[in-house]
PDB file of C-alpha atoms in Angstrom:
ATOM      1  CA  UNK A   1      13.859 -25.480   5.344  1.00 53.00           C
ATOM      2  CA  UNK A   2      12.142 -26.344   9.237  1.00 61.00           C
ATOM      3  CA  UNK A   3      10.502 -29.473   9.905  1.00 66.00           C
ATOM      4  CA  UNK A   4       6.988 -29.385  10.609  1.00 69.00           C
ATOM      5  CA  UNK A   5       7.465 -30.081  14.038  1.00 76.00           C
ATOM      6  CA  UNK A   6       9.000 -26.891  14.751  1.00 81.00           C
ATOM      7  CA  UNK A   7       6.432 -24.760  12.649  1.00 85.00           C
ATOM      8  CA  UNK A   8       4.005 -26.646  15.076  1.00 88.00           C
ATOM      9  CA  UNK A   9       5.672 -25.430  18.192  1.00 90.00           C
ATOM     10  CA  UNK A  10       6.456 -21.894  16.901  1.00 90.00           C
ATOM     11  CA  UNK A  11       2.587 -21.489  16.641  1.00 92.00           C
ATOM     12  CA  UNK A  12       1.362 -22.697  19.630  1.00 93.00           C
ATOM     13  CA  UNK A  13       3.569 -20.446  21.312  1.00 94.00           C
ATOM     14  CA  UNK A  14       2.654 -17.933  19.395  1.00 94.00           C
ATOM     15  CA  UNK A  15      -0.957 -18.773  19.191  1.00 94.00           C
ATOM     16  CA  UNK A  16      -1.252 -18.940  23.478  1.00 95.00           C
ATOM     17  CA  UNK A  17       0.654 -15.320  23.149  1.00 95.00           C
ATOM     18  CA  UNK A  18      -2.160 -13.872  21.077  1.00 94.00           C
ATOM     19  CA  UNK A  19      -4.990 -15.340  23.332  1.00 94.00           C
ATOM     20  CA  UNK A  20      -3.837 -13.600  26.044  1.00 94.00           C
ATOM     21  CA  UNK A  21      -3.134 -10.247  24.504  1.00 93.00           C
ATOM     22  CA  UNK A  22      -6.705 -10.305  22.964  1.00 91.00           C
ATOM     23  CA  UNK A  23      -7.997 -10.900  26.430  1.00 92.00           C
ATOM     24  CA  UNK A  24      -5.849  -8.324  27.777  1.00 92.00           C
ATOM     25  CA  UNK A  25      -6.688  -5.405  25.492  1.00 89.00           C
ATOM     26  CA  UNK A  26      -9.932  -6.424  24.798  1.00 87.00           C
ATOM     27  CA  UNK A  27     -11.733  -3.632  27.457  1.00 86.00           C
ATOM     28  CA  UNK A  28      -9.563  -1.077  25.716  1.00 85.00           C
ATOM     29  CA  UNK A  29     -10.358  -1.233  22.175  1.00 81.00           C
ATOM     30  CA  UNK A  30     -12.388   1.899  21.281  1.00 80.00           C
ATOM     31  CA  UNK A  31     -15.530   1.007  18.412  1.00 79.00           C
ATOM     32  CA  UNK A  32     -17.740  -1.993  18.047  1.00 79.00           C
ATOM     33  CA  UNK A  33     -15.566  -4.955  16.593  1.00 75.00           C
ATOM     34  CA  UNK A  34     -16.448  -6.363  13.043  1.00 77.00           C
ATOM     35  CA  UNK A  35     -19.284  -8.712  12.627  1.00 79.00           C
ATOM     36  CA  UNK A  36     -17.380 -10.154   9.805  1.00 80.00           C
ATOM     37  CA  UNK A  37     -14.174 -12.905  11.070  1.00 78.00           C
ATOM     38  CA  UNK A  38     -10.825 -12.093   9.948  1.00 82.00           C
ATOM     39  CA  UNK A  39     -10.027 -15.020   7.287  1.00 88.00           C
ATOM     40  CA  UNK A  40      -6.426 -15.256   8.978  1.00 92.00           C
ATOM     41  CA  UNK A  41      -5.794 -14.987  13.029  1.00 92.00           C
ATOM     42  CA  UNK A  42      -3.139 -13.000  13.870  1.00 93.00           C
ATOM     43  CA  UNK A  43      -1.444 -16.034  15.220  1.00 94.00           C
ATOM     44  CA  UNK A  44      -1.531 -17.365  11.834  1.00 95.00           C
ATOM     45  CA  UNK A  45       0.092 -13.875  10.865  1.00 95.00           C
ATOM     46  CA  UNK A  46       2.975 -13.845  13.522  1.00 95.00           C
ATOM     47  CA  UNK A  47       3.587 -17.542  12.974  1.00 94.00           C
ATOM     48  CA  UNK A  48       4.411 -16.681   8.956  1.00 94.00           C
ATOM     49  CA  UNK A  49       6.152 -13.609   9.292  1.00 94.00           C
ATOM     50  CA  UNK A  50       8.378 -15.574  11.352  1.00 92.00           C
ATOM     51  CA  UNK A  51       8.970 -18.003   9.199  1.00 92.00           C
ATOM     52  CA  UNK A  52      10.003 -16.482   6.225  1.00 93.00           C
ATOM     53  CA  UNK A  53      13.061 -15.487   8.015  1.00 92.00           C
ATOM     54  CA  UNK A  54      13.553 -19.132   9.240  1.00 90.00           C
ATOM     55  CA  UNK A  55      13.188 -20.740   5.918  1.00 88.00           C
ATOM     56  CA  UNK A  56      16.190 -19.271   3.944  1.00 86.00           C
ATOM     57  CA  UNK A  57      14.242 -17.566   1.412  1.00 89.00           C
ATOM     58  CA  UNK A  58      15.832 -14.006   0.198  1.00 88.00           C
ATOM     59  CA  UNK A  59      12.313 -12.704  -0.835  1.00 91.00           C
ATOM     60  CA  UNK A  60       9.470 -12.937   0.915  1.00 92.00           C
ATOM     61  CA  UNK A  61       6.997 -12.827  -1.829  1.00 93.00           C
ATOM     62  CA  UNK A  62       8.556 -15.839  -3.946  1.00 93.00           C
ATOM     63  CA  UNK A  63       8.280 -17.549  -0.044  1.00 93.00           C
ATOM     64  CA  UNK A  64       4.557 -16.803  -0.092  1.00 94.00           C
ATOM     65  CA  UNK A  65       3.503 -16.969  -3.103  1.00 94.00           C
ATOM     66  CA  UNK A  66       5.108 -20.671  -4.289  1.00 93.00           C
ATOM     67  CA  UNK A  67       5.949 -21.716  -1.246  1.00 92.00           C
ATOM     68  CA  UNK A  68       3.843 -21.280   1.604  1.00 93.00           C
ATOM     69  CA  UNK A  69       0.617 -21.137  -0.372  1.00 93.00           C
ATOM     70  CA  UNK A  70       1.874 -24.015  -2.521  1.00 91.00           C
ATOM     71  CA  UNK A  71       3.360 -26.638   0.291  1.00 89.00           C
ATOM     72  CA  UNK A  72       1.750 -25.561   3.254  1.00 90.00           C
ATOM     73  CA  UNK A  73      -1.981 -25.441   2.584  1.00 90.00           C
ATOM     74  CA  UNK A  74      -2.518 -28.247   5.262  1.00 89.00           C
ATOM     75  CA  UNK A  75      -0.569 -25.543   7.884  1.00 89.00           C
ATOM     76  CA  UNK A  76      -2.322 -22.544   6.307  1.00 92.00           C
ATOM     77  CA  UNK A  77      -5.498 -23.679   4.589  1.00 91.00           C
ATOM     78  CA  UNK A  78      -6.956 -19.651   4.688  1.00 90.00           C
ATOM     79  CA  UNK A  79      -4.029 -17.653   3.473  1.00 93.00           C
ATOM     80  CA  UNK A  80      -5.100 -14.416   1.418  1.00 94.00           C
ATOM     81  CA  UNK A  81      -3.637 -12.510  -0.947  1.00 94.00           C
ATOM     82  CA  UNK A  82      -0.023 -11.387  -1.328  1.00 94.00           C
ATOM     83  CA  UNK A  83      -1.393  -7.532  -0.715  1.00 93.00           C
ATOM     84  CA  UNK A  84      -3.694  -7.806   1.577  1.00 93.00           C
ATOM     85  CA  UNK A  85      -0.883 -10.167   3.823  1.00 94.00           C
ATOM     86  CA  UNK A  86       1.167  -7.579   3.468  1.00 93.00           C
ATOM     87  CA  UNK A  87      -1.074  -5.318   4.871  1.00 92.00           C
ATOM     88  CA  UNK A  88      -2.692  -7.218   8.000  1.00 92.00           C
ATOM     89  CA  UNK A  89       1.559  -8.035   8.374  1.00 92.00           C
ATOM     90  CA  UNK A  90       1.865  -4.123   9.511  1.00 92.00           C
ATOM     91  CA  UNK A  91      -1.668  -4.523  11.314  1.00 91.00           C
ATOM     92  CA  UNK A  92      -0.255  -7.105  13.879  1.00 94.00           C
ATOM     93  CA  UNK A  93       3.144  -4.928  14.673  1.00 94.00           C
ATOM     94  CA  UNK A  94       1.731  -3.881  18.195  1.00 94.00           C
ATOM     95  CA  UNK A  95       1.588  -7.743  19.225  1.00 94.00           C
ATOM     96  CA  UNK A  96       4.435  -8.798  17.570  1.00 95.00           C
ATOM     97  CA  UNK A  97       6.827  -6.369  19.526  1.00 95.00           C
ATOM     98  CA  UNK A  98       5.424  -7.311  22.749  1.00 95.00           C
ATOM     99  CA  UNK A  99       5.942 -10.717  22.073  1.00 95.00           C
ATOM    100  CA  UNK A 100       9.309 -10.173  21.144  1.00 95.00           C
ATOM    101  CA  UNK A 101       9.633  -7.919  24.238  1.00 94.00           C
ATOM    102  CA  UNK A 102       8.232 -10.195  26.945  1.00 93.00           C
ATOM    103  CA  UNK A 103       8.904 -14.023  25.346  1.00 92.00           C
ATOM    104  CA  UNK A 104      11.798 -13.883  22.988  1.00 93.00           C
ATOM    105  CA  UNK A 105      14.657 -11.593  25.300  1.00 93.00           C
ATOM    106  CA  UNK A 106      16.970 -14.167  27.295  1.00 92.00           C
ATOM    107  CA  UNK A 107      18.174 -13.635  30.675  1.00 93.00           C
ATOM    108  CA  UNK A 108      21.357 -11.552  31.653  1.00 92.00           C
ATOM    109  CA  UNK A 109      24.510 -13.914  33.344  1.00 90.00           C
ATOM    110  CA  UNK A 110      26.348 -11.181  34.112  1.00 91.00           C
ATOM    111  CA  UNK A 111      29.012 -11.291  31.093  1.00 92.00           C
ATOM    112  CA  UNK A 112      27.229  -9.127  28.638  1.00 94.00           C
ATOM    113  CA  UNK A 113      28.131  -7.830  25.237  1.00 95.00           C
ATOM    114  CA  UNK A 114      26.808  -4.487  23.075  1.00 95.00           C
ATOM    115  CA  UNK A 115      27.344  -3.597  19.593  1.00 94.00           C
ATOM    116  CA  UNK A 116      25.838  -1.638  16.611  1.00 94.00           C
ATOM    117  CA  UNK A 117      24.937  -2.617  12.885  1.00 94.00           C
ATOM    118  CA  UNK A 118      24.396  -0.336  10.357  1.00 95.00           C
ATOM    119  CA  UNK A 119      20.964  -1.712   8.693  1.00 95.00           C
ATOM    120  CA  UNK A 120      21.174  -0.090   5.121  1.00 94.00           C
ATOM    121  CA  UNK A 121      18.280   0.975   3.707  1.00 93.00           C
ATOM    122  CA  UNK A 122      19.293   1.517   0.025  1.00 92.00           C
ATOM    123  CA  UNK A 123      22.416   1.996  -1.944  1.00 90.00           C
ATOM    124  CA  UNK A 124      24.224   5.337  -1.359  1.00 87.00           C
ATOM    125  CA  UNK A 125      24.207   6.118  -4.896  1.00 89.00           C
ATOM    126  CA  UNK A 126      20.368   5.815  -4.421  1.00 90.00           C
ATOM    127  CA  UNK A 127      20.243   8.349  -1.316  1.00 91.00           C
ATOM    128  CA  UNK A 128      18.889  11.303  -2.986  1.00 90.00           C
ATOM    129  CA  UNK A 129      15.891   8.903  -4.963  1.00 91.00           C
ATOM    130  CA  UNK A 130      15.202   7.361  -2.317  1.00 91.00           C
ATOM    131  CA  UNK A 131      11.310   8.338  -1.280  1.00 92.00           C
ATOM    132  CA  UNK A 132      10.052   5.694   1.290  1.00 92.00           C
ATOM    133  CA  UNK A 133      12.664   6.728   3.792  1.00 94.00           C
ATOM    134  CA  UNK A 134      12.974  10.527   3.290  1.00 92.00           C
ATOM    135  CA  UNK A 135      12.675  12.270   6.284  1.00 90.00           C
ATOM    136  CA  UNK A 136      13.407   9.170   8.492  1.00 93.00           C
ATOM    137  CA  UNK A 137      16.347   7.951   7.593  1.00 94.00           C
ATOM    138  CA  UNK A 138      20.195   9.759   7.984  1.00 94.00           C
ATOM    139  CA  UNK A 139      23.538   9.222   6.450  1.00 94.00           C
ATOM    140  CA  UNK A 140      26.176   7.583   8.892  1.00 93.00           C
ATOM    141  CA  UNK A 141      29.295   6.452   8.759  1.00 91.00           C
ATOM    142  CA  UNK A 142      30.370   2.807  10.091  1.00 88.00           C
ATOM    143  CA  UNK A 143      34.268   0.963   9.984  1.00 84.00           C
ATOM    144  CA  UNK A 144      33.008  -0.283   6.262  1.00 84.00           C
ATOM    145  CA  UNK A 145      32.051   3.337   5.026  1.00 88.00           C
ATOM    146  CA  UNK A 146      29.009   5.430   4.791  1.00 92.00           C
ATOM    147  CA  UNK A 147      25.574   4.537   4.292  1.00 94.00           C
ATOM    148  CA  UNK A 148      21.969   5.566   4.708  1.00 95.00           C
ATOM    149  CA  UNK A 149      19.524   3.735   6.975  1.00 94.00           C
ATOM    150  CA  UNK A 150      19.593   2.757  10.337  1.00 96.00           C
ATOM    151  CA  UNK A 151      21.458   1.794  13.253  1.00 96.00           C
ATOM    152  CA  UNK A 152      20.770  -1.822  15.097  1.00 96.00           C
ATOM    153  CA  UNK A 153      21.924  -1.904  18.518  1.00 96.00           C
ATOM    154  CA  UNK A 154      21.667  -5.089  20.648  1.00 95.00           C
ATOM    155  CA  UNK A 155      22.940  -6.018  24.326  1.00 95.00           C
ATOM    156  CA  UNK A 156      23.848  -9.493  24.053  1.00 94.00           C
ATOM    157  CA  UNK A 157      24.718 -12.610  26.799  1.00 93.00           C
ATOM    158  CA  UNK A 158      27.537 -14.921  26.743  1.00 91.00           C
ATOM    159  CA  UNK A 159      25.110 -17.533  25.670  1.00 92.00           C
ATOM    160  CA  UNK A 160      24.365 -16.082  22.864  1.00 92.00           C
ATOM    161  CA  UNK A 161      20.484 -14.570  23.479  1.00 94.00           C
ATOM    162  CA  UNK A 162      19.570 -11.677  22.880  1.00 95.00           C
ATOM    163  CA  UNK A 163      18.501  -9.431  25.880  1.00 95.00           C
ATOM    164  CA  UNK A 164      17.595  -6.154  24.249  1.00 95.00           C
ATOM    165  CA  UNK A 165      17.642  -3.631  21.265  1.00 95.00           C
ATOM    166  CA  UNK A 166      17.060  -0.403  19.893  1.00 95.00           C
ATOM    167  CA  UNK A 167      17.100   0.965  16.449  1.00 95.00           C
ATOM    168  CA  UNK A 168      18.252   4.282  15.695  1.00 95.00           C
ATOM    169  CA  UNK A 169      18.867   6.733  12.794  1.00 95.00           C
ATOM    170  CA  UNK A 170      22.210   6.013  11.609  1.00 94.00           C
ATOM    171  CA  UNK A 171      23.938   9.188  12.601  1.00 93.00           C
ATOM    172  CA  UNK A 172      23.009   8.429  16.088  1.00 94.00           C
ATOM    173  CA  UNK A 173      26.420   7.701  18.357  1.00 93.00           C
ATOM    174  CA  UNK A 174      27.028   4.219  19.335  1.00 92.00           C
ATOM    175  CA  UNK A 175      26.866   5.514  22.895  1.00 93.00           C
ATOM    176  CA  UNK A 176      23.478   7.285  23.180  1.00 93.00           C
ATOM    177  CA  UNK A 177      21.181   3.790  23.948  1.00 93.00           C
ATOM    178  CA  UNK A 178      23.106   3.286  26.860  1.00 93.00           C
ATOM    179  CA  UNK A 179      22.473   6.461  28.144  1.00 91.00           C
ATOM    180  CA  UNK A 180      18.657   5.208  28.371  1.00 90.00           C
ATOM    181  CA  UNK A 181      17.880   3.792  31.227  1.00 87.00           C
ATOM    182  CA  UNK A 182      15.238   1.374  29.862  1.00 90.00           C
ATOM    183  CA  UNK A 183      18.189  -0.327  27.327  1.00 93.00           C
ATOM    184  CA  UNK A 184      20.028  -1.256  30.500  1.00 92.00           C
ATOM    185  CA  UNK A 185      17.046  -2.393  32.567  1.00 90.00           C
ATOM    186  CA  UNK A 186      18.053  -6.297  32.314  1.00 88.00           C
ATOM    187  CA  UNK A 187      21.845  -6.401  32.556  1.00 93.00           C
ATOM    188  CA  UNK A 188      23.894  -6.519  35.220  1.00 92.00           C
ATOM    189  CA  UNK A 189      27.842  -7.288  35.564  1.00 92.00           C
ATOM    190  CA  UNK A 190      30.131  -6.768  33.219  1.00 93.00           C
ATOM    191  CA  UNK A 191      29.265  -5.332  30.004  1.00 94.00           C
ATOM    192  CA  UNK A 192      32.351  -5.671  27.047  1.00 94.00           C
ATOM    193  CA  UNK A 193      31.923  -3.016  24.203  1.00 93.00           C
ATOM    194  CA  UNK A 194      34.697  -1.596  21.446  1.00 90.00           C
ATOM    195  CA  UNK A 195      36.259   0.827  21.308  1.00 89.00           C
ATOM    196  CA  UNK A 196      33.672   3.556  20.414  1.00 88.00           C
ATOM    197  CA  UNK A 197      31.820   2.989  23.553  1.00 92.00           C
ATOM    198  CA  UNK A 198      34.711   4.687  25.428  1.00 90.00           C
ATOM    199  CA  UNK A 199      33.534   7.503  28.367  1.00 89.00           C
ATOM    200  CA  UNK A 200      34.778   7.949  30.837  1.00 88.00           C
ATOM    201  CA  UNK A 201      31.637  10.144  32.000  1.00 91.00           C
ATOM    202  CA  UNK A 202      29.107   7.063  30.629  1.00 92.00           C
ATOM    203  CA  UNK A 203      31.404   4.875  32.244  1.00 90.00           C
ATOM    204  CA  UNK A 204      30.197   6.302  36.020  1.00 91.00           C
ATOM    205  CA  UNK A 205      26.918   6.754  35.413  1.00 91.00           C
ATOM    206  CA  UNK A 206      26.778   2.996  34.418  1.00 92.00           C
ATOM    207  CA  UNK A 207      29.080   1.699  37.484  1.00 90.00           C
ATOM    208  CA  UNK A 208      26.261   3.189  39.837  1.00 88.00           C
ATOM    209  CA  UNK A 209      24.060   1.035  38.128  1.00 86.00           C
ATOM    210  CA  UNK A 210      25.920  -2.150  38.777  1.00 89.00           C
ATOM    211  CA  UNK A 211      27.199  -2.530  35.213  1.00 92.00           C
ATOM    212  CA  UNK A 212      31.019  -2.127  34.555  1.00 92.00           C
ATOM    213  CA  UNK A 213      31.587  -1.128  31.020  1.00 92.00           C
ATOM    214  CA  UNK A 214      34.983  -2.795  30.000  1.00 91.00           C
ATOM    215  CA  UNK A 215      36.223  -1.425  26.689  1.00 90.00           C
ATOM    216  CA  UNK A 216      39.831  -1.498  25.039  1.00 85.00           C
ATOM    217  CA  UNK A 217      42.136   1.693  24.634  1.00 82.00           C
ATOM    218  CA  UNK A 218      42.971   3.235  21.742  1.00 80.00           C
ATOM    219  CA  UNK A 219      46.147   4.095  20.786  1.00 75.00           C
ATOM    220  CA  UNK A 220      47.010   7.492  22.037  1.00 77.00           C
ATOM    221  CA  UNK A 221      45.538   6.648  25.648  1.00 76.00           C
ATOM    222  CA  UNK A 222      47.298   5.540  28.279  1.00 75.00           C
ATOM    223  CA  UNK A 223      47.458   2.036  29.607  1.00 75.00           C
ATOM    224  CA  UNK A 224      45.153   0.846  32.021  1.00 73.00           C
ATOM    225  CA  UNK A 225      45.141  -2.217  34.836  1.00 74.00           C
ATOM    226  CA  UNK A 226      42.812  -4.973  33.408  1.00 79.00           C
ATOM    227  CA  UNK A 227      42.536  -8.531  34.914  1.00 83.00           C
ATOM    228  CA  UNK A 228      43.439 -10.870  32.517  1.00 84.00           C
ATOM    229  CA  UNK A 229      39.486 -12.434  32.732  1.00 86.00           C
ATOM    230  CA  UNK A 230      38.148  -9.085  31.259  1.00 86.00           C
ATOM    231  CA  UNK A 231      41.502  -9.295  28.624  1.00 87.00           C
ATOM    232  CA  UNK A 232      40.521 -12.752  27.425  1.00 87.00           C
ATOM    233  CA  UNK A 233      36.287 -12.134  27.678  1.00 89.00           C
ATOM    234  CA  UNK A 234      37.333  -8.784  25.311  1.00 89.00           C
ATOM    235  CA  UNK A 235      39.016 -11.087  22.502  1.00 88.00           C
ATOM    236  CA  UNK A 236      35.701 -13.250  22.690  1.00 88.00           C
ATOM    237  CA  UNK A 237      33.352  -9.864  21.668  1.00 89.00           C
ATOM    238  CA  UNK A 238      33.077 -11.147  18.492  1.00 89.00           C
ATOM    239  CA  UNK A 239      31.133 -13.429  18.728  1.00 92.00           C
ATOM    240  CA  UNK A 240      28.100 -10.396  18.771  1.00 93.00           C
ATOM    241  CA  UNK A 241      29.722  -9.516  15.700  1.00 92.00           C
ATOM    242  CA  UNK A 242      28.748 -12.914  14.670  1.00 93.00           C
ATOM    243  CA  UNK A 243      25.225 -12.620  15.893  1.00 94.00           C
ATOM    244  CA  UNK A 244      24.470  -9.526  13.467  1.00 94.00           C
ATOM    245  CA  UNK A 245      26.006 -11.274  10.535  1.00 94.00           C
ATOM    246  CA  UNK A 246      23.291 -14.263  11.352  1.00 93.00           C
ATOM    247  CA  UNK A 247      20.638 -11.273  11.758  1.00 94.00           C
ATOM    248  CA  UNK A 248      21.389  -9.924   8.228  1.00 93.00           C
ATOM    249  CA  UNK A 249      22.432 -13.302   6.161  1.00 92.00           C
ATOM    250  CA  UNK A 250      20.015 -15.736   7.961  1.00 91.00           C
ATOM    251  CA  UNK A 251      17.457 -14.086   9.233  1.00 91.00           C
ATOM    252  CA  UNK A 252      17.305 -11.023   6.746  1.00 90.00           C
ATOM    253  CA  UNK A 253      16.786  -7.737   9.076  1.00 93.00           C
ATOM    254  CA  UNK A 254      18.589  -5.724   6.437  1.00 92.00           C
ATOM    255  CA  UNK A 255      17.027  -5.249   2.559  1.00 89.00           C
ATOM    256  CA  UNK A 256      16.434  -2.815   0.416  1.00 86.00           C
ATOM    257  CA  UNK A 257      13.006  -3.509  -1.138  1.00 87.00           C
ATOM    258  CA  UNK A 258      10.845  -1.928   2.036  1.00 90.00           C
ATOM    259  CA  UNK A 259       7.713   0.196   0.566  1.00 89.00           C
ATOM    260  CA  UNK A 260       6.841   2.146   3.573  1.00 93.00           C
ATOM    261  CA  UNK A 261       8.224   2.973   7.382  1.00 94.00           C
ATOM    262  CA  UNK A 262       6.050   0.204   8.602  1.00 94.00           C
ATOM    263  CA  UNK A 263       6.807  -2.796   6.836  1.00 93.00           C
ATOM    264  CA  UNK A 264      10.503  -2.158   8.103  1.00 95.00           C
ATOM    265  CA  UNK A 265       9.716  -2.222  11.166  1.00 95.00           C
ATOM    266  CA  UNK A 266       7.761  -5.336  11.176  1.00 95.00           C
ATOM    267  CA  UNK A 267      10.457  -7.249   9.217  1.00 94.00           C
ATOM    268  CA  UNK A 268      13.184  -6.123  12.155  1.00 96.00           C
ATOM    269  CA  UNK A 269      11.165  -7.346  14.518  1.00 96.00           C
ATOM    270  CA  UNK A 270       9.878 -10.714  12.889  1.00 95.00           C
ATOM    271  CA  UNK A 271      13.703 -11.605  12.086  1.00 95.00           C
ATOM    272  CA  UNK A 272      14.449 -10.672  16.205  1.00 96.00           C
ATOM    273  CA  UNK A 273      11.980 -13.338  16.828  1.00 95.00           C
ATOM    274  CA  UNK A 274      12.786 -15.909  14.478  1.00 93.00           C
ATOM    275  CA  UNK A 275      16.754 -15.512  15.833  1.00 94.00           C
ATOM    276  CA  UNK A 276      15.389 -16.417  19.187  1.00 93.00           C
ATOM    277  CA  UNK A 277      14.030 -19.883  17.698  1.00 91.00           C
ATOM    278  CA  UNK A 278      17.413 -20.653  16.357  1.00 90.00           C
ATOM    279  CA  UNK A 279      18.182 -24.445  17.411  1.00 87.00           C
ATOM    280  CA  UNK A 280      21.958 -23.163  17.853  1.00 89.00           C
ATOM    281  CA  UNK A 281      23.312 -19.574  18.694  1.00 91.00           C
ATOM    282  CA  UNK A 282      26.719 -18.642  18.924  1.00 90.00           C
ATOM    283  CA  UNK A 283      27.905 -18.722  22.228  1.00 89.00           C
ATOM    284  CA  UNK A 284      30.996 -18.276  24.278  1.00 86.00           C
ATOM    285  CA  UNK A 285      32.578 -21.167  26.806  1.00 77.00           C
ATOM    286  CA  UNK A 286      34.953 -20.061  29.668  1.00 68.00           C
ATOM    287  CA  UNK A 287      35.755 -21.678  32.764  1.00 63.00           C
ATOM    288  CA  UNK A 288      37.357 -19.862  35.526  1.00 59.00           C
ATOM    289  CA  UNK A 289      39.669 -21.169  38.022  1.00 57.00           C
ATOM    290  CA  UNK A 290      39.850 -20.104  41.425  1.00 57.00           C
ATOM    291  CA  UNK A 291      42.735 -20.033  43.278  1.00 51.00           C
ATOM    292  CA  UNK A 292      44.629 -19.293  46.674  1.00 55.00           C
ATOM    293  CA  UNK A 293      48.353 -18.220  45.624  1.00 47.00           C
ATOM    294  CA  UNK A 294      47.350 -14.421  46.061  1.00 42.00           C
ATOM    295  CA  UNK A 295      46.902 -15.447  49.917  1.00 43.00           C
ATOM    296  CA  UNK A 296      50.932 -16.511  49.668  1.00 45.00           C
ATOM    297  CA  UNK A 297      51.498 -12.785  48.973  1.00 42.00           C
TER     298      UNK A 297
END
């Protein structure tokens, strides 16, 4: 469980975010506003949501039901219903994802990492019953087999933030969210991927954009000249691989007991938030030493 201290901070932040966005979109809601005051602020909303995926709970209802309604009445004195939190939960999606867009995103050092994660959306014996998701969701294949759902792709720094994502269906290449220009806005540098980001043709089109994609070779390729820097920085990629078993284990992006299109959605991005308020995130350390001896030659 957090301390109290830190469910304080996580909702002032929060709680300044929504003050401004209210004020910002204010002259552009269409209708007259309700006379009637919301019995939870979407602060208050936000600020839960988050926490579930902080608190090491596995389902969210036994969280708010004996939990947070239970032990933190003094934090929450106006919680509602189970249902009806679930609902205003979807209602507060719009702010949530700018929040996560505009507070939560670190900053790019110019040693950058990208990966995939397969976010499963029910068993594949289940694919065919499977109701909530039909139409959406596709059938894809990942190194641990097939499965139906999603794809999670993050760009991640060597410090371990995260500095953006996109979700796609799951028989979407690995490749394709690089191709978008808007997924590579905030990097710069070097950018270390596996092997099924090799392209030669994506490969150009991201060197004019000041990003060298640095990838290894697969076996039936020939050998290529690599500084031993980029050699050593490629044996450190997994630590994203570590990030997205945090995302799934700790803070619980991937379940299968999602009732509509919406609710996923707002759990992704509530567990992308709460993995920004991590006190510790795996990280890389690497020092580089400069030298003179190629001068000698």
């Amino acid at each position: 469980m957090i301390d109290y201290d830190k469910i304080t901070d996580i909702f002032c932040i929060v709680d300044e975010f929504c003050k401004d966005f209210d004020a910002t979109t204010q002259p552009f809601l269409l209708g007259k506003p309700s006379k009637r005051p919301p019995t939870m602020s979407k602060s208050e909303i936000i600020s839960i949501c988050m926490l579930f995926h902080l608190s090491g709970f596995r389902c969210f209802k036994h969280f708010y039901i004996f939990y947070l309604q239970r032990h933190m009445q003094r934090e929450f004195p106006n919680t509602v219903s189970y249902n009806r939190f679930v609902e205003l939960s979807q209602s507060v999606l719009m702010p949530m994802s700018i929040f996560l867009k505009t507070c939560c995103l670190g900053l790019c050092t110019g040693i950058s990492f990208v990966d995939s994660t397969p976010i499963r959306v029910c068993h594949t014996k289940r694919i065919k019953r499977n109701k909530v998701f039909k139409g959406i969701a596709e059938v894809g294949k990942s190194t641990m087999g097939w499965f139906y759902g999603f794809k999670l792709h993050i760009v991640l720094s060597d410090k371990g933030e995260i500095l953006n994502f996109a979700i796609t269906q799951a028989n979407v290449d690995d490749r394709e969210p690089l191709k978008n220009e808007a997924f590579l806005k905030a990097v710069f540098g070097k950018l270390f991927a596996d092997k099924g980001y090799i392209s030669e043709k994506l490969t150009k089109i991201l060197f004019v954009g000041d990003i060298h994609l640095i990838t290894n070779i697969r076996n039936n390729m020939k050998n290529s000249l690599m500084t031993m820097n980029d050699k050593i920085m490629l044996r450190k990629r997994s630590v994203i691989e570590t990030v997205n078993d945090e995302l799934k284990n700790i803070c619980q992006v991937e379940h299968a007991r999602h009732r509509s299109f919406t609710n996923f959605i707002t759990n992704i991005v509530s567990g992308l938030i709460a993995y920004s308020f991590l006190p510790k995130k795996p990280s890389i350390s690497y020092q580089q030493n400069r030298s003179n001896q190629i001068l000698a030659f």
